[in-house]
Coordinates of C-alpha atoms in Angstrom, one line a residue:
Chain A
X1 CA 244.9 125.1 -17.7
X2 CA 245.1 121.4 -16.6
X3 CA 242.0 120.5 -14.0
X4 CA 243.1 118.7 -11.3
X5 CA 240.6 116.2 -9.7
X6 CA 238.9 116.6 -6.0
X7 CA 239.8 114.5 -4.2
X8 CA 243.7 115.2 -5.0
X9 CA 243.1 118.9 -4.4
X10 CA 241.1 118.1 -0.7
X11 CA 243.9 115.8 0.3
X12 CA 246.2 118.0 -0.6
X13 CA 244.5 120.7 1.3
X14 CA 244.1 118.1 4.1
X15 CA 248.2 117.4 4.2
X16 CA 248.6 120.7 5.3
X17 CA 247.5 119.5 8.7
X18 CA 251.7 118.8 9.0
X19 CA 252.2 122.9 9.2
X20 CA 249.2 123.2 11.3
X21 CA 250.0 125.3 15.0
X22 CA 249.4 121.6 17.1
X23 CA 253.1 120.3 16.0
X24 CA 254.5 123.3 17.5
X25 CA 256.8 122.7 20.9
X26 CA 254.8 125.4 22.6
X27 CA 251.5 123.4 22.2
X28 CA 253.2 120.0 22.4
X29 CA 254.6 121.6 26.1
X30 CA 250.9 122.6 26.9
X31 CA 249.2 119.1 26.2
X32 CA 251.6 117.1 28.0
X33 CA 251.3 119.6 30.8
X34 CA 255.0 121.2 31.2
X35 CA 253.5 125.3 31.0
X36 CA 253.3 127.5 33.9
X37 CA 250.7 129.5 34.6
X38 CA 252.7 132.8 33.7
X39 CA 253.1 130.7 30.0
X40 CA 249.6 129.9 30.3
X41 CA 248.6 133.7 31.0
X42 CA 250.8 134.7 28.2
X43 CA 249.1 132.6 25.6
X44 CA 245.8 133.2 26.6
X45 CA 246.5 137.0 26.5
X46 CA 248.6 137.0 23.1
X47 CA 245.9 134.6 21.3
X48 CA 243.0 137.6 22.6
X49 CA 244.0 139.4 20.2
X50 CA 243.6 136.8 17.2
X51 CA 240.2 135.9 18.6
X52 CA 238.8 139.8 18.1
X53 CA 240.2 139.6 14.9
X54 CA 238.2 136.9 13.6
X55 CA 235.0 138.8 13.3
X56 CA 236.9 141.3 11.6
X57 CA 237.8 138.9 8.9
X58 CA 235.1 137.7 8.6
X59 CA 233.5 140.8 7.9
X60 CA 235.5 141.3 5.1
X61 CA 235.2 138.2 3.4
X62 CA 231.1 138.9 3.5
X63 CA 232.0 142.3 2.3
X64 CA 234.0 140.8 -0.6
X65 CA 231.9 138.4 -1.1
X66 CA 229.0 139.0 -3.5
X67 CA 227.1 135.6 -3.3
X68 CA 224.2 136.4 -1.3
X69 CA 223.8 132.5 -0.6
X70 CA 227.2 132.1 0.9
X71 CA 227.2 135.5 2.8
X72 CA 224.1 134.3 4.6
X73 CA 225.9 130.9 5.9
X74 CA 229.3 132.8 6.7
X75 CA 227.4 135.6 8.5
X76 CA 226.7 133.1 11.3
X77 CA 230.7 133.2 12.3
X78 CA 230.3 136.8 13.5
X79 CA 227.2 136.0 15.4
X80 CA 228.9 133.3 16.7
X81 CA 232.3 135.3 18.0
X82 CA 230.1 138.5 19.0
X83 CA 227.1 137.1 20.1
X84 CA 223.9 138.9 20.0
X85 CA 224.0 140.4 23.1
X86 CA 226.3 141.3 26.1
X87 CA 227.7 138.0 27.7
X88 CA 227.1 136.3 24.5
X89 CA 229.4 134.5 22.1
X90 CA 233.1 133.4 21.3
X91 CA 234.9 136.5 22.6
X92 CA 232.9 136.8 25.8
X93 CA 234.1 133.0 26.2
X94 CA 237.7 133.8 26.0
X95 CA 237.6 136.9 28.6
X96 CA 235.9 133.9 30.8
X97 CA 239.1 131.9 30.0
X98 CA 241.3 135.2 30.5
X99 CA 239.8 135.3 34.1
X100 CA 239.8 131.7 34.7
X101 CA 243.5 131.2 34.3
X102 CA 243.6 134.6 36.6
X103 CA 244.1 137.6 34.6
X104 CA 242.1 140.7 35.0
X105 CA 239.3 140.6 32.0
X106 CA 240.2 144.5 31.5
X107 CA 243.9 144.5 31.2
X108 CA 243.3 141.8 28.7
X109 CA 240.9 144.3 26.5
X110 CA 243.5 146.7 26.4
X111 CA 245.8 144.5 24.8
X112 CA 248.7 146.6 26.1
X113 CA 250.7 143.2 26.3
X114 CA 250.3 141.6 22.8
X115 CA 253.6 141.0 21.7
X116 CA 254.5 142.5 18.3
X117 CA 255.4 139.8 16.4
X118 CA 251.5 138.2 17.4
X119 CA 250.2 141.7 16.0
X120 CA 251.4 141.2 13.0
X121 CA 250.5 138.3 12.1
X122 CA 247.5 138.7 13.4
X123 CA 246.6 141.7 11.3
X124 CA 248.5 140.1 8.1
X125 CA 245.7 138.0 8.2
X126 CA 243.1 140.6 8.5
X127 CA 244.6 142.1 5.8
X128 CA 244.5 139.0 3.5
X129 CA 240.9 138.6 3.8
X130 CA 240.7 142.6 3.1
X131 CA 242.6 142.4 -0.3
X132 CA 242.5 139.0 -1.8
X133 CA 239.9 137.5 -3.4
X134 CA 237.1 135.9 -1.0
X135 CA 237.9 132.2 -2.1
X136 CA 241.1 132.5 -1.4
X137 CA 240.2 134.3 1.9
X138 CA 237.6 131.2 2.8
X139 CA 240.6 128.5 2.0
X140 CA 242.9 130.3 4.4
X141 CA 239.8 129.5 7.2
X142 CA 240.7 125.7 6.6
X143 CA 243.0 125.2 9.1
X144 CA 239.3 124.7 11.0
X145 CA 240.0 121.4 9.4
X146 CA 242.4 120.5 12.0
X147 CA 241.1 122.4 15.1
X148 CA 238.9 120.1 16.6
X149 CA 241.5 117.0 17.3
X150 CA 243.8 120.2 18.7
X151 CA 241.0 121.4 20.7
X152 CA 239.5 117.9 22.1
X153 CA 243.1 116.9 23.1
X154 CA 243.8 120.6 25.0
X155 CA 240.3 120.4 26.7
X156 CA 241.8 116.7 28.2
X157 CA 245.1 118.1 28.8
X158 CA 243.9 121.1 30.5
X159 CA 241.6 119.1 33.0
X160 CA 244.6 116.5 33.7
X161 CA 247.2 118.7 33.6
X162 CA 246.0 122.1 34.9
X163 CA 243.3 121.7 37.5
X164 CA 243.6 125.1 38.7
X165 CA 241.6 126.2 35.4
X166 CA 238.3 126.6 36.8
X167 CA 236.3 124.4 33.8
X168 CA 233.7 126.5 33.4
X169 CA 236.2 128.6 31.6
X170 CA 237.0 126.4 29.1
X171 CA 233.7 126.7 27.5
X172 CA 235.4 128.7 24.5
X173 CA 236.9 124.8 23.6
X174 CA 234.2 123.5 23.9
X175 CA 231.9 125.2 21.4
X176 CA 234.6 125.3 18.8
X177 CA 234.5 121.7 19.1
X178 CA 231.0 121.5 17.7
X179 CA 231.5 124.4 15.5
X180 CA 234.8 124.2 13.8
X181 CA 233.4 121.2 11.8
X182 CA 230.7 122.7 10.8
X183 CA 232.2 125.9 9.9
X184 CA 234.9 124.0 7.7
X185 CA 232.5 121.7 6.4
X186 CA 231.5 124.7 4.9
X187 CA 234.7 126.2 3.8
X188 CA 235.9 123.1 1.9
X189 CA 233.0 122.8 0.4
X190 CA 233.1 126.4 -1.2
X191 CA 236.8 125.9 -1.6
X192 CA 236.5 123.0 -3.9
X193 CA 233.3 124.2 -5.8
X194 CA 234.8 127.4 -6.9
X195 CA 238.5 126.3 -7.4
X196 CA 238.3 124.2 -10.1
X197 CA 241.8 125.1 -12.4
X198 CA 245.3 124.0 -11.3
X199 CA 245.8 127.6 -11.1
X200 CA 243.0 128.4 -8.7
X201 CA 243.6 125.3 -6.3
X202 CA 247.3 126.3 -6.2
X203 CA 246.0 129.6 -5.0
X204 CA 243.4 128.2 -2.3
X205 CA 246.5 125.7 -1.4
X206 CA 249.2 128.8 -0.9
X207 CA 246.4 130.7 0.9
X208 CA 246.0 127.5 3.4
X209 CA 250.1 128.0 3.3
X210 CA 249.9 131.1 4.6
X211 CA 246.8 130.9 7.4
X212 CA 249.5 127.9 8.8
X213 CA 251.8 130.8 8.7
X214 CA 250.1 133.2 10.7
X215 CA 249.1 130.7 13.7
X216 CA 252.8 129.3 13.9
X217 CA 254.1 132.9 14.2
X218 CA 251.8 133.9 16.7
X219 CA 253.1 130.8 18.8
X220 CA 256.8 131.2 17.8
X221 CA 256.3 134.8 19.2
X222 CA 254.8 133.7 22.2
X223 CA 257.0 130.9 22.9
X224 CA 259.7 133.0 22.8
X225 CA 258.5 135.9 25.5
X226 CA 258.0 133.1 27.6
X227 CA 260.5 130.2 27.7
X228 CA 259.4 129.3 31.6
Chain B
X1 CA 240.0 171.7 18.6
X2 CA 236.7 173.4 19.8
X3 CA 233.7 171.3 20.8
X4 CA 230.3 171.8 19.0
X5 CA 227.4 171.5 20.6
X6 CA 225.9 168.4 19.8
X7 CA 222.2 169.8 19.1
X8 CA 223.8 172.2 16.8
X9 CA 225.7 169.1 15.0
X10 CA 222.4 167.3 14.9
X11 CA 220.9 170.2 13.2
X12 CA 223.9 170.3 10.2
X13 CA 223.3 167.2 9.9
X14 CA 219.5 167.3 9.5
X15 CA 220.5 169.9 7.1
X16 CA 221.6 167.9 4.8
X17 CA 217.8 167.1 3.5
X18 CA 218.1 169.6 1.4
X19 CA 220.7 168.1 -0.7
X20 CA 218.5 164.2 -0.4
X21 CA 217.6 162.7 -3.7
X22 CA 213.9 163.8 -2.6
X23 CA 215.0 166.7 -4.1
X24 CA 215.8 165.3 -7.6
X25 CA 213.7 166.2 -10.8
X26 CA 213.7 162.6 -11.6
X27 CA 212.1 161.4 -8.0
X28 CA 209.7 164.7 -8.3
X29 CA 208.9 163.5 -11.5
X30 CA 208.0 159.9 -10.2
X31 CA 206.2 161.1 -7.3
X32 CA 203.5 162.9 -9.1
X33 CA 202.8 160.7 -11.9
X34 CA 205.1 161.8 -15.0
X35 CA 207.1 158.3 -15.3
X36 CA 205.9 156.1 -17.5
X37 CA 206.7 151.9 -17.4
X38 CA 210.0 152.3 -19.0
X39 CA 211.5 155.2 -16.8
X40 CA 210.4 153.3 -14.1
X41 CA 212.2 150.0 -15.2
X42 CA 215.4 151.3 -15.9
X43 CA 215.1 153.1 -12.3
X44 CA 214.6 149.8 -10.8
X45 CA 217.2 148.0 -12.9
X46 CA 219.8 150.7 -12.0
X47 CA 219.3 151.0 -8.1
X48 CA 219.4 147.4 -8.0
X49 CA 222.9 147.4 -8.3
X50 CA 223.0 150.1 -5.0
X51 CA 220.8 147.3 -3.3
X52 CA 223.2 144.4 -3.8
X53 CA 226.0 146.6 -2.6
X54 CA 224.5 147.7 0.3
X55 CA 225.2 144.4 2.5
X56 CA 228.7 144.7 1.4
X57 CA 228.5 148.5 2.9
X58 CA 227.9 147.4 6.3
X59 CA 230.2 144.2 6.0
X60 CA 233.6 146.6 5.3
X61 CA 232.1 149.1 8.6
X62 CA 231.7 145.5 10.2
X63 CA 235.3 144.9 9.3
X64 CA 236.5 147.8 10.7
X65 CA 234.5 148.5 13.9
X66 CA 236.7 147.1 16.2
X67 CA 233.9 147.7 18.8
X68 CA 231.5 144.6 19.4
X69 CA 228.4 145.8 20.9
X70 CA 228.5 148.2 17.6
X71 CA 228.9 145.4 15.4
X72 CA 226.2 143.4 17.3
X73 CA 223.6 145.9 16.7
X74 CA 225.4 146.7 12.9
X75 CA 224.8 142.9 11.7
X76 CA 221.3 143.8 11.9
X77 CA 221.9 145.7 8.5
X78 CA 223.2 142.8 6.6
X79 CA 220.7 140.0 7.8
X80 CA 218.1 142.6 6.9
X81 CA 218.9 143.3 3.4
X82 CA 220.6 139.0 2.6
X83 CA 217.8 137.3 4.5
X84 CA 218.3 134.2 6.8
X85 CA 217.1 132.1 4.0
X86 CA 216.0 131.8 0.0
X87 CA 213.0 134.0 -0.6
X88 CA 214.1 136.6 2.2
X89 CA 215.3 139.9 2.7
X90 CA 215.7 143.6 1.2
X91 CA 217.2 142.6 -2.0
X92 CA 214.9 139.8 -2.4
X93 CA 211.8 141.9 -2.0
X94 CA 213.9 144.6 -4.5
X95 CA 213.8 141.6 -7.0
X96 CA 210.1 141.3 -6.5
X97 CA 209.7 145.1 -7.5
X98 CA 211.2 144.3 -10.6
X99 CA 209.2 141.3 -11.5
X100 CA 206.2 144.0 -10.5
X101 CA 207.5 146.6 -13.1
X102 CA 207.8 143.9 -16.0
X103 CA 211.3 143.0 -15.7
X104 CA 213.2 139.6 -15.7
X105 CA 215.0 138.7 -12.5
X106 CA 217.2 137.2 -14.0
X107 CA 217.8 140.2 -16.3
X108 CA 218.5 142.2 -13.4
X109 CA 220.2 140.0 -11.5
X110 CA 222.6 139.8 -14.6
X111 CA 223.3 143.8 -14.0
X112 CA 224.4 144.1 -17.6
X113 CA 222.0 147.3 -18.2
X114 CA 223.4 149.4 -15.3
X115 CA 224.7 152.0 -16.4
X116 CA 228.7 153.4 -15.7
X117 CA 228.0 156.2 -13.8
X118 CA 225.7 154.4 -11.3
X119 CA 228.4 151.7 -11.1
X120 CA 231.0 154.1 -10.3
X121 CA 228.6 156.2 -7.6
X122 CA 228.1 153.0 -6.0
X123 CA 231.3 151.5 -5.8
X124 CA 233.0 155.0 -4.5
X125 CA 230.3 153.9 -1.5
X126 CA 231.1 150.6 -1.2
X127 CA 235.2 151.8 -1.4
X128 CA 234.5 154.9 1.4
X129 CA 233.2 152.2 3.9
X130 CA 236.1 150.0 2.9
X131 CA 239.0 152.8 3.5
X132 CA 237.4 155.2 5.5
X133 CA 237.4 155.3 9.7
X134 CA 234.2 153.0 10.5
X135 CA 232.4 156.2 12.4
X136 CA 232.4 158.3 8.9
X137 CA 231.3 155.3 6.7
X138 CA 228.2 154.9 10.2
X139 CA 227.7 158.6 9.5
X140 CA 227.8 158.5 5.5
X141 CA 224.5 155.9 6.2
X142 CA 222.6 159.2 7.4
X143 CA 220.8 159.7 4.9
X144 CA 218.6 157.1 6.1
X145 CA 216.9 160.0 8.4
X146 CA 215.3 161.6 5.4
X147 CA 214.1 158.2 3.6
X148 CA 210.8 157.6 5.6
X149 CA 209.4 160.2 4.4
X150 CA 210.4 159.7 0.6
X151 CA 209.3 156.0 1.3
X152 CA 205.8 157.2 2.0
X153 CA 205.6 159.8 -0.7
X154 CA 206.4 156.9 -3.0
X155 CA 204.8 154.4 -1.6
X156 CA 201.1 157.0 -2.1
X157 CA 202.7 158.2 -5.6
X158 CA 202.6 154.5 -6.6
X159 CA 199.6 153.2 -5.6
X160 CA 197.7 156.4 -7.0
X161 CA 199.8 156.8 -10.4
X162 CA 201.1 153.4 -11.6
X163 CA 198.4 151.3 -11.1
X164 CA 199.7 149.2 -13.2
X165 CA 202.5 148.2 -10.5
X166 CA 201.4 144.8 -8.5
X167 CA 200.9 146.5 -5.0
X168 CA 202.7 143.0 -3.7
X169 CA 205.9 144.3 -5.2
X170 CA 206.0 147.5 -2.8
X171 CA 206.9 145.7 0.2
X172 CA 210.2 146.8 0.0
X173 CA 209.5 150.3 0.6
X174 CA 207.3 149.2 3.0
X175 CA 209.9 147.5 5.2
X176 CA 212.3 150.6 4.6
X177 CA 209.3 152.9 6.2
X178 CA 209.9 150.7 9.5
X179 CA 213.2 149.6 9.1
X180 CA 215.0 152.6 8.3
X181 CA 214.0 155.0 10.9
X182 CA 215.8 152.4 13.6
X183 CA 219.0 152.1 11.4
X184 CA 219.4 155.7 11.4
X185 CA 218.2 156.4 15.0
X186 CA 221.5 154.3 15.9
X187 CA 223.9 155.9 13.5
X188 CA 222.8 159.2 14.5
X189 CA 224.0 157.6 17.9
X190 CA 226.8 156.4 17.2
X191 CA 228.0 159.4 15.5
X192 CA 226.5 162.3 17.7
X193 CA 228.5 159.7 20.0
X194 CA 232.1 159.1 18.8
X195 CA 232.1 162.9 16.9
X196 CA 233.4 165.0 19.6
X197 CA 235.6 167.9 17.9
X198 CA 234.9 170.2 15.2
X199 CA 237.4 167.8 13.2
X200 CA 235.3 164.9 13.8
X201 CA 232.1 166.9 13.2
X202 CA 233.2 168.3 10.3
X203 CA 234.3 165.0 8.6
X204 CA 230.7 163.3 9.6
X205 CA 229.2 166.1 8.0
X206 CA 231.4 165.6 5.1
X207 CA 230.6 161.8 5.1
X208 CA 227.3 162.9 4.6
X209 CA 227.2 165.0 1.9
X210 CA 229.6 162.4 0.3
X211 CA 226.8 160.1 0.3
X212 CA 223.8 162.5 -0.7
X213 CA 226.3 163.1 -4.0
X214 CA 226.3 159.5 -4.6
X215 CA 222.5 159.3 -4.6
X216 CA 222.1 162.1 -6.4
X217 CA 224.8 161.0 -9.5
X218 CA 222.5 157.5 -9.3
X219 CA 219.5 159.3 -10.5
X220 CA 221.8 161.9 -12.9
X221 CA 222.5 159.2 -14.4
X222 CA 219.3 157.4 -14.6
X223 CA 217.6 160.5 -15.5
X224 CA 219.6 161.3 -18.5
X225 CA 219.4 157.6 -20.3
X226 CA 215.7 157.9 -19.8
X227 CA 214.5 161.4 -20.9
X228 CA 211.0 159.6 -21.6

């Protein structure tokens, strides 16, 4: 088993920011400001459903996980989506978003209107996090690599291009923007101590693979419900 | 489907004392002063391994509670027993036990002396939280009704009987005497809650017993590698 060096492996898990969910036409159409609000409304109601998955996930990487050391840094990502208490935390923010770009916050919860194809890759990656093992679970997270130049250039497209948006519900952006980096930070830096054969890196690398997957299908599906 | 009443429920479920490890020769053997240094070492060594699983319990009901003021309040659980930092938490203060009965942490951390029959009791508990419906895996944690007053037993059967036991190394029972009356205050919520039908009621109940067998095998199995 050949040992490949760090910094090849991080810049190869760093070139993966070419499959990463910011080249695709439906997010190039939202930052230079062609979506509708009916588009608008059916991304922000599709993507509900990978945001209460993401505690979920998480979960089960901790539960998989039996390094006490990393389960008591990667525990902070549930707190963080849940919050601690009623009104508190990443999936409150989004339901502010939800009402912000007028939909009701209830009809939103049901998530009567999640398209199929968003469910399923939405719970393929549950499921991944589930079954494999948690490295490779934590190197699928790395796409938070790439978020926060996506989410700095959709919070300035969204106050250019969509001024209806009251701003106060585009606070979810805003945190992520602090958070992602540390969060990844994090990741990489598990990814790259434990993943130290050819075989292992080429593992972390398809799970990355995949994680790209899973956000380009949810906008593929999304894109595709609503071409105007 | 007929609906129980609940304080009937409440009382099968209470009933279930009767089948609690309390019950066990092994535990009625500690509590009045038969055990000598190494019955009591491989007891610790063994239920260390049901300690480190424990966080990994809650994270797969974490994982599949797809209710978040549930897993606000379920989190709890898992900060209690990891810690926030080195030096904290359940299974810390378990490793301090250890080091009070004579052992090596790094011995125990090692888990090479547990024996199979704990491992498998323990990971069928870890596996029924990872497969079953999140409200039997909440009810399976029931037992925690009946620890206080085991807790205090042994917490009185230690500090009269095994002198030789640093007192500094109990606090991990003494935490459980506070913490674990909360926890199951909760789950006893939560299931009296979400366990409407006979079906449900019956499958809680089953959950239970379920996890009263596990304890039970743990000390079988201790018991019977250390007669004396």
């Amino acid at each position: 088993m050949t040992v490949a060096g760090t910094d090849a492996f991080v810049d190869e898990l760093r070139a993966h920011s070419r499959r990463y969910h910011d080249q695709h036409p439906f997010h190039a159409r939202m930052n230079s400001g062609q979506l509708g609000a009916r588009q608008i409304r059916g991304w922000v109601i599709n993507r509900y459903y990978y945001q209460v998955a993401i505690p979920r996930k998480d979960a089960a990487i901790l539960s998989n996980c039996p390094d006490r050391e990393v389960r008591r840094r990667w525990i902070r990502r549930i707190t963080d989506h849940d919050g601690t208490a009623p009104g508190e935390g990443g999936i409150e923010a989004w339901l502010r978003l939800a009402e912000s770009v007028g939909l009701d916050r209830r009809e939103v919860e049901q998530e009567r209107q999640v398209l199929p194809a968003v469910r399923f890759a939405v719970d393929a990656y549950v499921e991944f996090a589930r079954s494999k093992p948690w490295v490779e679970a934590v190197a699928s997270s790395l796409t938070e690599l790439f978020a926060p130049d996506l989410m700095a250039r959709r919070l300035a497209a969204f106050e250019r291009h969509y001024p209806w948006i009251d701003g106060a519900g585009l606070a979810y952006f805003r945190e992520r923007l602090d958070r992602a980096p540390r969060d990844a930070e994090h990741a990489l830096e598990l990814v790259v101590d434990r993943c130290r054969t050819a075989e292992q890196q080429d593992r972390a690398l398809a799970a990355l693979s995949f994680k790209c997957d899973v956000l380009w299908s949810v906008l593929d599906a999304i894109d595709r419900a609503h071409p105007d």
